[in-house]
Short mmCIF file of C-alpha atoms and ligand atoms in Angstrom, two decimals:
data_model
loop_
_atom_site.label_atom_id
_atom_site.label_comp_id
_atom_site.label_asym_id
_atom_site.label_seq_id
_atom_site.Cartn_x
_atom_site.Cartn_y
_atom_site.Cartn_z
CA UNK A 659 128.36 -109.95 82.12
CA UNK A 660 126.49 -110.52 85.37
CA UNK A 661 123.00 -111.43 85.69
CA UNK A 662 120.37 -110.39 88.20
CA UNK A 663 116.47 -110.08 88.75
CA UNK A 664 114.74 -107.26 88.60
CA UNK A 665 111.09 -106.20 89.09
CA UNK A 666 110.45 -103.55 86.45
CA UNK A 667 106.53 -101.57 86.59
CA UNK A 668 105.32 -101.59 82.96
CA UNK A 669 103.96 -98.33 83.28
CA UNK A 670 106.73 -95.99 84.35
CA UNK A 671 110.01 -98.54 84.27
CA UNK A 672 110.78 -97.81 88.52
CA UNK A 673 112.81 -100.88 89.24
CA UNK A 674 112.30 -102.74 92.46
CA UNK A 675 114.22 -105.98 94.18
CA UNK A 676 111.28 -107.45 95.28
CA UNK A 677 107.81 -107.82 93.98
CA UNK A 678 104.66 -105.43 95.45
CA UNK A 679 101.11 -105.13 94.44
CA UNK A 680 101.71 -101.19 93.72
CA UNK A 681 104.39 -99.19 91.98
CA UNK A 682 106.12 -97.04 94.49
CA UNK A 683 106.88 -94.39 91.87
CA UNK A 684 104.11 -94.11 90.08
CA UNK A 685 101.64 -95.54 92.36
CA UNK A 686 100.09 -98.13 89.48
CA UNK A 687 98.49 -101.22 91.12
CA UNK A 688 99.84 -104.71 89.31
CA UNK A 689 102.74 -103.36 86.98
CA UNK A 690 105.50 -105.09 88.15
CA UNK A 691 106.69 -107.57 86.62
CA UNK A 692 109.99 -109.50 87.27
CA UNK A 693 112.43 -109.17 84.24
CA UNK A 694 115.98 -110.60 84.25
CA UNK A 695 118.82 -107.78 83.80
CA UNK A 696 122.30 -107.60 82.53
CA UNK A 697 124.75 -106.14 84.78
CA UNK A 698 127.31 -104.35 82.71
CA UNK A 699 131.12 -103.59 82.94
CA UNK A 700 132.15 -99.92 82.21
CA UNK A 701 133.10 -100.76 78.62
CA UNK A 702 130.31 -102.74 77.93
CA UNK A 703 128.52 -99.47 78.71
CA UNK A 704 130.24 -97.52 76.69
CA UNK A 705 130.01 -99.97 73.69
CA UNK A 706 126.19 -99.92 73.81
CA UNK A 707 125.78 -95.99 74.29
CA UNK A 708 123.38 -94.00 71.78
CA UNK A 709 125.24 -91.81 69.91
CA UNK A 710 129.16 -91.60 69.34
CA UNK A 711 130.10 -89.10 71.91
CA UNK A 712 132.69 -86.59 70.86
CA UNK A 713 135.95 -86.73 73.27
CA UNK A 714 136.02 -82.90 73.31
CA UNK A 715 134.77 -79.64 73.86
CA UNK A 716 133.79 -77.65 70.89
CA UNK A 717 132.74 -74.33 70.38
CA UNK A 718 128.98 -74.54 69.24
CA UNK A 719 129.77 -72.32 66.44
CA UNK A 720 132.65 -74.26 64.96
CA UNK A 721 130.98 -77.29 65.00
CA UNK A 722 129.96 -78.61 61.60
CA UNK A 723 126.10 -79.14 61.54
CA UNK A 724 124.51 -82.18 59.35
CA UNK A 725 122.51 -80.34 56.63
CA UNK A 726 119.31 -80.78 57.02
CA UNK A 727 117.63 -82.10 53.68
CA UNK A 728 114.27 -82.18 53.38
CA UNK A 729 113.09 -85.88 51.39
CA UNK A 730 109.66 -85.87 50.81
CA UNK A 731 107.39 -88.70 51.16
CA UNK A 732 104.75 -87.65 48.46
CA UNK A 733 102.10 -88.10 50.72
CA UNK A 734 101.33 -84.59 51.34
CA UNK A 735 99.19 -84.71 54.43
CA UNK A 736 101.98 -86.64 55.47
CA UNK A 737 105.03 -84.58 54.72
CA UNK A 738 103.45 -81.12 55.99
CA UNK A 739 102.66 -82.52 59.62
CA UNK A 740 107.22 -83.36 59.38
CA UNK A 741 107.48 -80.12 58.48
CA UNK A 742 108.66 -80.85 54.96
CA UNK A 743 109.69 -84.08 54.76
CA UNK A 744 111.88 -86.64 56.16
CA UNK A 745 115.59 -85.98 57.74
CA UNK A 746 118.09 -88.77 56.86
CA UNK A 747 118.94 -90.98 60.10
CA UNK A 748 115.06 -89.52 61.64
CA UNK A 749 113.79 -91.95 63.55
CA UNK A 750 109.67 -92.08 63.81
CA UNK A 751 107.55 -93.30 66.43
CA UNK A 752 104.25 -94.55 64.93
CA UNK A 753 101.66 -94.57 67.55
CA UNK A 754 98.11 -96.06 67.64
CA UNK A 755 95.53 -98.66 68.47
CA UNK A 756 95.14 -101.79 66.82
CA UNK A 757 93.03 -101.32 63.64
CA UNK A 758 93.72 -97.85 63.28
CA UNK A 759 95.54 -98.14 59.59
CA UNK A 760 99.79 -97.73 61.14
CA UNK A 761 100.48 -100.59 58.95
CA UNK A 762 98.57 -99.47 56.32
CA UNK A 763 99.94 -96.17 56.25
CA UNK A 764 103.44 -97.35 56.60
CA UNK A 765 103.21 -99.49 53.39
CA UNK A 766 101.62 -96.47 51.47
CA UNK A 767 104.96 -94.07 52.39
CA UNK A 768 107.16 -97.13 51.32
CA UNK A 769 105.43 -97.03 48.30
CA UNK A 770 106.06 -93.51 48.05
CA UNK A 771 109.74 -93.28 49.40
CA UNK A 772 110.37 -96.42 47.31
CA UNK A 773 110.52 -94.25 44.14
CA UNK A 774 114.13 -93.48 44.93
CA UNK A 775 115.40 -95.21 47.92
CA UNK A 776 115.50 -98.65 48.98
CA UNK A 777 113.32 -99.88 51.50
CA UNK A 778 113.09 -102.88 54.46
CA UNK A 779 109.84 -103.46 56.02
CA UNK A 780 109.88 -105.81 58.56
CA UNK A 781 106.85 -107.36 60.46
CA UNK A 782 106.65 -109.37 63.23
CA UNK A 783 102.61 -109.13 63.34
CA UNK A 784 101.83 -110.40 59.65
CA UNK A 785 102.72 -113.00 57.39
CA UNK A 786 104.44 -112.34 54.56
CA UNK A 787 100.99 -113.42 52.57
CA UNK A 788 99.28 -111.28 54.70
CA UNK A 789 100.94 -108.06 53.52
CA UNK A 790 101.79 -108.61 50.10
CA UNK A 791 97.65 -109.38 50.03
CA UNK A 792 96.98 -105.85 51.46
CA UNK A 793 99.85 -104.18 49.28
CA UNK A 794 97.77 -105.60 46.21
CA UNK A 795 94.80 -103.82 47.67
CA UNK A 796 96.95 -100.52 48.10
CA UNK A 797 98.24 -100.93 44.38
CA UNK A 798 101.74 -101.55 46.30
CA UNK A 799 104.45 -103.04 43.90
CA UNK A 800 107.21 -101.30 44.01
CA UNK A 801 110.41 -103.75 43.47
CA UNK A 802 112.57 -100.88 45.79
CA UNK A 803 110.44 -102.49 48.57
CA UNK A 804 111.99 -105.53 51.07
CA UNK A 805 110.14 -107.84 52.95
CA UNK A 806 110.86 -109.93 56.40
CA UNK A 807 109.26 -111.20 58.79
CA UNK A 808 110.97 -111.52 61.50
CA UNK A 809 110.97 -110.99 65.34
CA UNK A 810 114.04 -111.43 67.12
CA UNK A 811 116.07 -108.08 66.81
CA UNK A 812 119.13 -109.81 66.20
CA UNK A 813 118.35 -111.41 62.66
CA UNK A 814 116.47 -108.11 61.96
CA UNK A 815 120.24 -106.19 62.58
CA UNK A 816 121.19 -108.73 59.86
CA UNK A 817 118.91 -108.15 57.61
CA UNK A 818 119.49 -104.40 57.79
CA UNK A 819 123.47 -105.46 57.30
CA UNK A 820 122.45 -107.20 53.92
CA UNK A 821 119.92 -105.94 52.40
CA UNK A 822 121.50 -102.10 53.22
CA UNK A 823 118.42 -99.80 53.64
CA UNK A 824 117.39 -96.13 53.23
CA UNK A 825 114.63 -96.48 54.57
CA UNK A 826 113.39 -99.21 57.42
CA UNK A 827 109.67 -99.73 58.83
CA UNK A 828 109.17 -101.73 62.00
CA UNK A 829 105.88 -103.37 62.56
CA UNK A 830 105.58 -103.71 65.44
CA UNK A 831 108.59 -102.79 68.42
CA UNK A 832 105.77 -104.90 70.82
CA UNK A 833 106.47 -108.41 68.45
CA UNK A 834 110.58 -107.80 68.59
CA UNK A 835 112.43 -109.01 71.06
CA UNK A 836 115.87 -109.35 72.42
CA UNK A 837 117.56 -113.15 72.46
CA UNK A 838 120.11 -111.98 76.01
CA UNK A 839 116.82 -110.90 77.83
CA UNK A 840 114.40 -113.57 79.27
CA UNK A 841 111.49 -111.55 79.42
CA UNK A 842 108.90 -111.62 76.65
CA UNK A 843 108.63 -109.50 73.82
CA UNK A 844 106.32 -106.49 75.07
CA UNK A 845 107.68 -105.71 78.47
CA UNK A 846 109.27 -102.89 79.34
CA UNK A 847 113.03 -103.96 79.49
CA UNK A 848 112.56 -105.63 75.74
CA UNK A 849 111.18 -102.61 74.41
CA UNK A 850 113.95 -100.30 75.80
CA UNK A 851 116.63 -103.04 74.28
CA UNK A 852 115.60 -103.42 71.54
CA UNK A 853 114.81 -100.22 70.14
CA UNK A 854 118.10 -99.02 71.63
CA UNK A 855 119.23 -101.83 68.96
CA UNK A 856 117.45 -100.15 66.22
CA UNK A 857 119.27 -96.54 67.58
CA UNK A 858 122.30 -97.89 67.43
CA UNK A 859 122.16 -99.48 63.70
CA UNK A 860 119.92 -96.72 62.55
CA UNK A 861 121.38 -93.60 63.46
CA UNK A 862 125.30 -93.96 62.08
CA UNK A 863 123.98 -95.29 58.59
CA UNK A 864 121.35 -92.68 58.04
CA UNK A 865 118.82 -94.80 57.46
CA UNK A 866 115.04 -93.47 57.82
CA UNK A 867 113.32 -95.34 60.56
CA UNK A 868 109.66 -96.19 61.07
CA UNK A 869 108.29 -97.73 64.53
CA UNK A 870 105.56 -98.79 65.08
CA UNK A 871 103.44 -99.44 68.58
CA UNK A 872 100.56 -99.66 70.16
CA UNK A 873 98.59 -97.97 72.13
CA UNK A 874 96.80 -99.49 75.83
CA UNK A 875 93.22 -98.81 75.83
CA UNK A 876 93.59 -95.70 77.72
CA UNK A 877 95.79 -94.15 74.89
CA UNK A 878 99.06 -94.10 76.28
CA UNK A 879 102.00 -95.99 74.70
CA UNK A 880 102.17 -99.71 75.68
CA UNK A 881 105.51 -100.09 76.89
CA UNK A 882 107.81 -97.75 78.68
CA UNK A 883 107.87 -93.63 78.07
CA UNK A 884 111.93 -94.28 77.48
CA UNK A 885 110.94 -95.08 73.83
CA UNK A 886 109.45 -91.32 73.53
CA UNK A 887 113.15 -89.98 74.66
CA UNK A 888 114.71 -92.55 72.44
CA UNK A 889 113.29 -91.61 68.59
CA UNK A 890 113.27 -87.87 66.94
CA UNK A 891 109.89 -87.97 65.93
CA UNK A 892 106.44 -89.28 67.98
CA UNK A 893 103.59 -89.63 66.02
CA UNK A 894 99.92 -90.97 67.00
CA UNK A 895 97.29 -91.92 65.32
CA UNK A 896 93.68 -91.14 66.60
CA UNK A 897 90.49 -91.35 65.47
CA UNK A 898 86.91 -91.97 67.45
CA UNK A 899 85.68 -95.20 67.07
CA UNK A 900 84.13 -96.89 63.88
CA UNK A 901 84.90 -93.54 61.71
CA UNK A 902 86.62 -92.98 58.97
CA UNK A 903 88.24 -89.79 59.53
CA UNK A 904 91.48 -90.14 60.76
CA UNK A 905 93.96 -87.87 62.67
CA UNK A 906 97.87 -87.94 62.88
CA UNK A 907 99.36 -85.82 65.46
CA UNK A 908 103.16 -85.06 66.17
CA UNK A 909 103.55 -85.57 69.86
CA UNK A 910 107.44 -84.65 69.72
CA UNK A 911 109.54 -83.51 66.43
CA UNK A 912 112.81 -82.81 66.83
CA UNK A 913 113.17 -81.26 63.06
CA UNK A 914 109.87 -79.83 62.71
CA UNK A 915 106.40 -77.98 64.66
CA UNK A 916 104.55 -80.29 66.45
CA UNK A 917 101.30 -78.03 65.81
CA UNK A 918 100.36 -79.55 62.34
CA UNK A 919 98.38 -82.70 62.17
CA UNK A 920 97.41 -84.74 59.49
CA UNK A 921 93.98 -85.47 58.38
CA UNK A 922 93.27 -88.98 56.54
CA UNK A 923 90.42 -91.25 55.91
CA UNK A 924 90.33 -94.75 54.97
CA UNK A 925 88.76 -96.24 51.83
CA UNK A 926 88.56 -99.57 50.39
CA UNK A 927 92.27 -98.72 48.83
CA UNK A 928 93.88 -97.53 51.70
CA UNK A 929 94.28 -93.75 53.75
CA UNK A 930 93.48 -90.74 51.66
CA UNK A 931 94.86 -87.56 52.57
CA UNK A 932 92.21 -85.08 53.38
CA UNK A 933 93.39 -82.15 52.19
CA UNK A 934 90.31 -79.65 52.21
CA UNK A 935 89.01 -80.64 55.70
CA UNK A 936 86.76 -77.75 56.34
CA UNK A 937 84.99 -79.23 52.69
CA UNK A 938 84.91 -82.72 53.92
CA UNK A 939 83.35 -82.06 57.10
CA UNK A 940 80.86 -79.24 55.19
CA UNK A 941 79.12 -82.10 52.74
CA UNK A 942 78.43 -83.92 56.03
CA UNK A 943 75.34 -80.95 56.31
CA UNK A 944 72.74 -80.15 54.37
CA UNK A 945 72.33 -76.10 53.82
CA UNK A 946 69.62 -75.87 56.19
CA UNK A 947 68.90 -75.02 59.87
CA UNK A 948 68.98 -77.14 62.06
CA UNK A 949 68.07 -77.16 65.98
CA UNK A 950 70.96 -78.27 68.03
CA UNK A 951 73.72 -77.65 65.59
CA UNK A 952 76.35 -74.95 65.70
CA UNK A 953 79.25 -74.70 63.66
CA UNK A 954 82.82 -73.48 64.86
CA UNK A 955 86.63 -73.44 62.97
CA UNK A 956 88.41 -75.39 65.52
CA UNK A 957 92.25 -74.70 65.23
CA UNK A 958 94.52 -78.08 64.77
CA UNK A 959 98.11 -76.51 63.94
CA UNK A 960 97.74 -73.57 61.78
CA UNK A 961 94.64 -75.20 59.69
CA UNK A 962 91.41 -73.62 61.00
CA UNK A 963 88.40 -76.95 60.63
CA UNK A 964 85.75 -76.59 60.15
CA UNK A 965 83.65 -78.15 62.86
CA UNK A 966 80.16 -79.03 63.73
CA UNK A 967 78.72 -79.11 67.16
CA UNK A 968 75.87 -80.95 68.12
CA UNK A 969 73.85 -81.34 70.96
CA UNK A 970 70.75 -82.69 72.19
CA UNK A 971 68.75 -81.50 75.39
CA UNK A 972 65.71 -84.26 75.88
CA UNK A 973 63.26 -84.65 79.27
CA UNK A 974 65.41 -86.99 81.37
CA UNK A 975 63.94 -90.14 83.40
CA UNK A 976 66.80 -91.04 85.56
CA UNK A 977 67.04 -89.07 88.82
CA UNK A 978 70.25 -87.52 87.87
CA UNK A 979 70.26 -86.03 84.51
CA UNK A 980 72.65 -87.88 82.00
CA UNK A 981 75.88 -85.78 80.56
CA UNK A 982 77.48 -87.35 77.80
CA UNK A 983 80.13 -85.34 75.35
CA UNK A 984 82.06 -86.79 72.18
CA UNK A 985 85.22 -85.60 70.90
CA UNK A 986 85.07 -82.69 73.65
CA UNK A 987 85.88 -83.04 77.28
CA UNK A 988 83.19 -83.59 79.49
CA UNK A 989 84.19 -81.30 82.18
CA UNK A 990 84.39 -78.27 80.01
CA UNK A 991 80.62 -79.14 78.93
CA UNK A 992 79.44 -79.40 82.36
CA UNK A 993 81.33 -75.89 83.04
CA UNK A 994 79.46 -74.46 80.22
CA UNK A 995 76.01 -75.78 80.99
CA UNK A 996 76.49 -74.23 84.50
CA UNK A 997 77.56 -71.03 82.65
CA UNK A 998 73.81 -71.36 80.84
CA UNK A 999 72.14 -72.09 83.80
CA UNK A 1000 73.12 -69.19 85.77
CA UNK A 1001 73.60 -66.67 83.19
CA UNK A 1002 70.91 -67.19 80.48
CA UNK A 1003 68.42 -69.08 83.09
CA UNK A 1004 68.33 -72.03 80.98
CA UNK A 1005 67.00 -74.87 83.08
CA UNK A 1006 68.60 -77.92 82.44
CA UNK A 1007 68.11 -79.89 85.85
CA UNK A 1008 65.64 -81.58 84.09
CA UNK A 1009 66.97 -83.06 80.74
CA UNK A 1010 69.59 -85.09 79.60
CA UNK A 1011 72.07 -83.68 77.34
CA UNK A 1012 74.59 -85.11 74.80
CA UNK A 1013 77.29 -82.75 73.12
CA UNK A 1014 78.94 -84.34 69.91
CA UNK A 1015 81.51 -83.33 67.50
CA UNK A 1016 80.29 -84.70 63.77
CA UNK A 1017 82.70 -86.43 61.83
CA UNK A 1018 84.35 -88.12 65.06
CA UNK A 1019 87.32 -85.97 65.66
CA UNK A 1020 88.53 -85.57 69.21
CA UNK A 1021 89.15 -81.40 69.37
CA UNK A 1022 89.99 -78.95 72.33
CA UNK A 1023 90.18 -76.05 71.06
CA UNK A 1024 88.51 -73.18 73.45
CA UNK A 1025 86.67 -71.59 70.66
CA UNK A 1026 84.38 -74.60 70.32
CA UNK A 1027 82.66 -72.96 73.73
CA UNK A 1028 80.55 -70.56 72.08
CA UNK A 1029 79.23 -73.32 69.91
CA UNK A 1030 78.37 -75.81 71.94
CA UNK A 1031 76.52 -72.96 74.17
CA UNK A 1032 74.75 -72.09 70.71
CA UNK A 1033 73.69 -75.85 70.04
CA UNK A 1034 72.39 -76.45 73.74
CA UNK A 1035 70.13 -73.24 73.75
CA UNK A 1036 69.23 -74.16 70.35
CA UNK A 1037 67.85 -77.31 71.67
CA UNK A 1038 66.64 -76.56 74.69
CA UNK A 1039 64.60 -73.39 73.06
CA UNK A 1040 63.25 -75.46 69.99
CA UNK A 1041 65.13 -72.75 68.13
CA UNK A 1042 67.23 -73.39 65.30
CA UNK A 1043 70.49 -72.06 64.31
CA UNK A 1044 70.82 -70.72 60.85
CA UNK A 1045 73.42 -72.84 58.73
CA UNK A 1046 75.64 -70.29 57.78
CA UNK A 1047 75.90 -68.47 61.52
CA UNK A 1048 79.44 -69.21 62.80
CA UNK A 1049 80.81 -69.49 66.54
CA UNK A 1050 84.01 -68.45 67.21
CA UNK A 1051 85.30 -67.52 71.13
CA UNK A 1052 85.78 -68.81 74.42
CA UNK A 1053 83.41 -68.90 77.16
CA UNK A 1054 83.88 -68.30 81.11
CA UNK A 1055 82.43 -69.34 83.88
CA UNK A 1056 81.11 -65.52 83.99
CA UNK A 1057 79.22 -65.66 81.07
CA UNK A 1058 81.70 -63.54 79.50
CA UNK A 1059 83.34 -64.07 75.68
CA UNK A 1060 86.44 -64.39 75.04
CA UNK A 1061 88.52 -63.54 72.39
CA UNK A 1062 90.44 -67.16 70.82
CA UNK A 1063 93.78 -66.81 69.05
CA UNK A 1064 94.43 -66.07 65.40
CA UNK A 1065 91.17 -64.72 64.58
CA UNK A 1066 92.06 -63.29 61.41
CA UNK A 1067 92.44 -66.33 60.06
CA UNK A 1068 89.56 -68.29 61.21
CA UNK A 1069 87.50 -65.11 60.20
CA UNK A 1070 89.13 -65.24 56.92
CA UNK A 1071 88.58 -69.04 56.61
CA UNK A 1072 84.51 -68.57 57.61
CA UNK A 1073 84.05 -66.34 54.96
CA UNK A 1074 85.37 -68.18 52.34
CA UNK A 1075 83.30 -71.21 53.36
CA UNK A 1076 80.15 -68.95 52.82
CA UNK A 1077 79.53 -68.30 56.13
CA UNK A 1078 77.69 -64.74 56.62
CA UNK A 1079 77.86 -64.50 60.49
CA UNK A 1080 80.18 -64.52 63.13
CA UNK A 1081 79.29 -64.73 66.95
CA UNK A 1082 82.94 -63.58 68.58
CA UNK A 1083 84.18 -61.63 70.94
CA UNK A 1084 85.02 -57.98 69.79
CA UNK A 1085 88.26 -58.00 67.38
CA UNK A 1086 90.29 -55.51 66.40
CA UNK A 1087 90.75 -53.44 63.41
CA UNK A 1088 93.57 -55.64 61.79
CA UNK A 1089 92.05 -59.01 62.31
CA UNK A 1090 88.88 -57.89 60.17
CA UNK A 1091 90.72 -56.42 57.46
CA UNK A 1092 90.02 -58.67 54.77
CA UNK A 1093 86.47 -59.46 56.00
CA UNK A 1094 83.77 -58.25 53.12
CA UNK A 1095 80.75 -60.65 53.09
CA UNK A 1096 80.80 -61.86 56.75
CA UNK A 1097 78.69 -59.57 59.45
CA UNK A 1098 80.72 -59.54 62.64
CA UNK A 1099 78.25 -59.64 66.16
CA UNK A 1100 80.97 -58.69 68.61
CA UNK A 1101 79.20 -59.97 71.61
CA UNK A 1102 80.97 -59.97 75.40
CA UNK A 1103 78.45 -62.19 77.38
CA UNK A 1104 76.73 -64.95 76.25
CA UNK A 1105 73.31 -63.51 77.61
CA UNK A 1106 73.64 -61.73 74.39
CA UNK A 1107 73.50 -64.81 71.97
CA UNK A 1108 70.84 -66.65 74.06
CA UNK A 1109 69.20 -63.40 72.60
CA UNK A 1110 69.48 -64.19 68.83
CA UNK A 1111 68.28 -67.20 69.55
CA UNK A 1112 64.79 -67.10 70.16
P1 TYD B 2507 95.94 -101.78 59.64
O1 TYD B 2507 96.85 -100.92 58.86
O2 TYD B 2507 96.19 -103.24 59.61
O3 TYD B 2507 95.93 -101.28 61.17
P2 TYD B 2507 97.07 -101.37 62.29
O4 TYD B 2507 98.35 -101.70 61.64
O5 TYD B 2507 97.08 -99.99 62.90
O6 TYD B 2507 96.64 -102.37 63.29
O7 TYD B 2507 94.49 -101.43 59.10
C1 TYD B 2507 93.37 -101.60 59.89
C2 TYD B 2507 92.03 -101.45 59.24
O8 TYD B 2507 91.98 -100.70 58.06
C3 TYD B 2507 91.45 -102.78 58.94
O9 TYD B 2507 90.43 -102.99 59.89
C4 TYD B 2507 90.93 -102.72 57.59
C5 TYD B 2507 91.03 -101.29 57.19
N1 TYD B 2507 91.44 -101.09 55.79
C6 TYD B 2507 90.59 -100.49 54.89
O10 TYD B 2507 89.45 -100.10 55.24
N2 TYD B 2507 91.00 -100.30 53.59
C7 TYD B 2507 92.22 -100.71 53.17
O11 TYD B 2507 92.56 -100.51 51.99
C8 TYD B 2507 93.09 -101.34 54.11
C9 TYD B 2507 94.46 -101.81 53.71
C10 TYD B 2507 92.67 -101.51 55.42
MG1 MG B 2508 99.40 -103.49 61.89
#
């Protein structure tokens, strides 16, 4: 095997010969970074390849198909967002920032998986200490369960050899590292390596893999995209900062939707599946109105949430008026405020304004439009919004309402929540079928709620 030095960006993995300030490929200022590389033979290739490629060509329907058996975790938030359960030989992707509970959650489904299979969890962030003091916390003592901490990927393929796993958890692929590469655990090329390691142990033995890894501050995956293509399943964790509500989104799932997500929060004995989010977020109102608050069913997968808008219009004192937005994106905001300006004659030159979603989930969802144009008349009128009024429809930059998908359910959901009105756009006959106690206002511009609320 031959040797030679490479300069490899950390952002997108372009190699280059010889060092530059910016990334020709991806155009990233100070990302390369000089990594030493193995130049392989042929069959050195072919030794380290993925998968066990089949010498022939088969017809697709005579090939035999693994069956795909479902083995749930237990955690239910957890299974529906897999669409089931686990596949033998899946290999997960945990994403998210420090802090954000990956290890914690990881020890909770090894707790859970460990009630039939055997487990390996192997950390190269904590001590062993360190864990087995947070899996006392957790109530974590399942004797199915194997420690190690360990970081160099070589001793962990060991370990897997011995101790002969159903089920192995990685914390974190950023600690592990590959002995033949120089680098230093992190970088691009040891990230690739070694979880083409873990693919290559994993995937012929079946066993259910866990990685974990973190996030850079602006959200994407430290470490190279590759590991996306590599692993079945891509999951991140999210939440705003300092709550407690935390989301779990499928960013890729090769046996599953990727439209579910999975709502947690963290107590003082670990993440709690949140199964009746629309409740959760309701107890965070009193049943009153309230100026500056609107409330919307955001869709996340095929569970409408309930969602509340807020928003506060107050005399600025800078000479440019100050837009801030949480857990929506700002542009849309400043779309819709134009939208008021011009087609409700709202002034808003003049005042600050801050849009926020309560309970510190990040949505984007285009029916959260009407709302938000409901909370900033509502506080820029003095006006309150009555608490059981619900928005529910995209706005344009024409003023005009539009209609959001799967209506009939989000109507359905309102009304079971106790809502009694509904701003939309007109729906059809179908959609408000099983609608009884909730008054429809089938409005087409938004001139025509600025009128309600006065
Ligand atoms: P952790 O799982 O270590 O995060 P990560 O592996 O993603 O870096 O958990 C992080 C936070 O969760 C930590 O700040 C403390 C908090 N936490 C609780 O609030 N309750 C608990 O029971 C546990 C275990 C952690
Ligand atoms: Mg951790």
């Amino acid at each position: 095997m031959k040797f030679k030095t490479v300069f490899v960006c950390q952002k997108c993995g372009y190699e280059a010969p010889k060092w530059s300030g910016q990334c020709p490929e991806c155009g990233q200022w100070n990302t390369l970074a000089e990594e030493v590389k193995q130049q392989e033979s042929k069959k050195e290739k072919k030794a380290r390849s993925f998968t066990d490629f089949s010498s022939e060509v088969v017809k697709l329907s005579e090939s035999k198909s693994v069956k795909e058996d479902r083995i749930p975790t237990g955690l239910g938030e957890f299974d529906r967002l897999l669409g089931g359960g686990l596949v033998k030989g899946q290999l997960t992707l945990l994403a998210g920032a420090p802090g954000i509970g990956k290890s914690t959650l990881m020890l909770q489904v090894a707790d859970a998986l460990a009630k039939n299979l055997k487990v390996l969890y192997i950390s190269g962030e904590e001590s062993i200490s360190q864990i087995s003091g947070r899996a006392a916390r957790l109530g974590v003592k399942n004797p199915n369960i194997f420690l190690h901490c360990q970081t160099n990927i070589q001793n962990i393929i060991e370990s897997v050899e011995n101790v002969n796993p159903d089920v192995l958890v990685l914390d974190s692929i950023q600690t592990v590292y590959h002995p033949e590469f120089t680098s230093s655990a992190g970088t691009i090329g040891q990230v690739r390596e070694c979880a083409a390691e873990l693919v290559r142990l994993c995937k012929p033995k079946g066993i259910i893999t866990f990685v974990l890894g973190h996030v850079t501050k602006d959200g994407e995956l430290a470490g190279p995209k590759i590991l996306e293509h590599m692993v079945d399943c891509v999951l991140y964790f999210d939440t705003e900062k300092d709550n407690v509500l935390r989301l779990l989104r499928p960013h890729k799932n090769r046996f599953g939707s990727t439209s579910e997500i999975g709502l947690f929060k963290m107590t003082g004995h670990g993440l709690e599946g949140v199964e009746n989010a629309g409740e959760y977020f309701a107890q965070t109102s009193a049943q009153r109105a309230l100026k500056g608050r609107a409330y919307t069913l955001a869709l996340e997968g095929s569970r409408p949430l309930l969602t509340e808008v807020q928003a506060l219009a107050s005399p600025t004192h800078y000479p440019y008026p100050r837009r801030v937005a949480t857990g929506v994106d700002l542009n849309r905001c400043l779309m819709l405020f134009a939208a008021l300006e011009k087609h409700v004659g709202l002034s808003l030159d003049n005042k600050d304004i801050y849009v926020s979603i309560a309970g510190g989930v990040k949505l984007k969802d285009p029916a959260l439009d009407l709302a938000i144009c409901a909370a900033v008349i509502s506080s820029v009128k003095e006006v309150a919004v009555p608490h059981d009024w619900m928005f529910l429809a995209e706005v344009g930059i024409l003023g005009q309402i539009a209609k959001v998908p799967l209506m009939d359910r989000r109507l359905e959901e309102a009304q079971r929540l106790g809502f009694k009105t509904a701003f939309c756009a007109p729906v059809s006959k179908s959609e408000k079928q099983k609608i009884t106690s909730l008054t429809l206002q089938e409005i087409t511009e938004i001139n025509e709620l600025a009128l309600k609320l006065r």
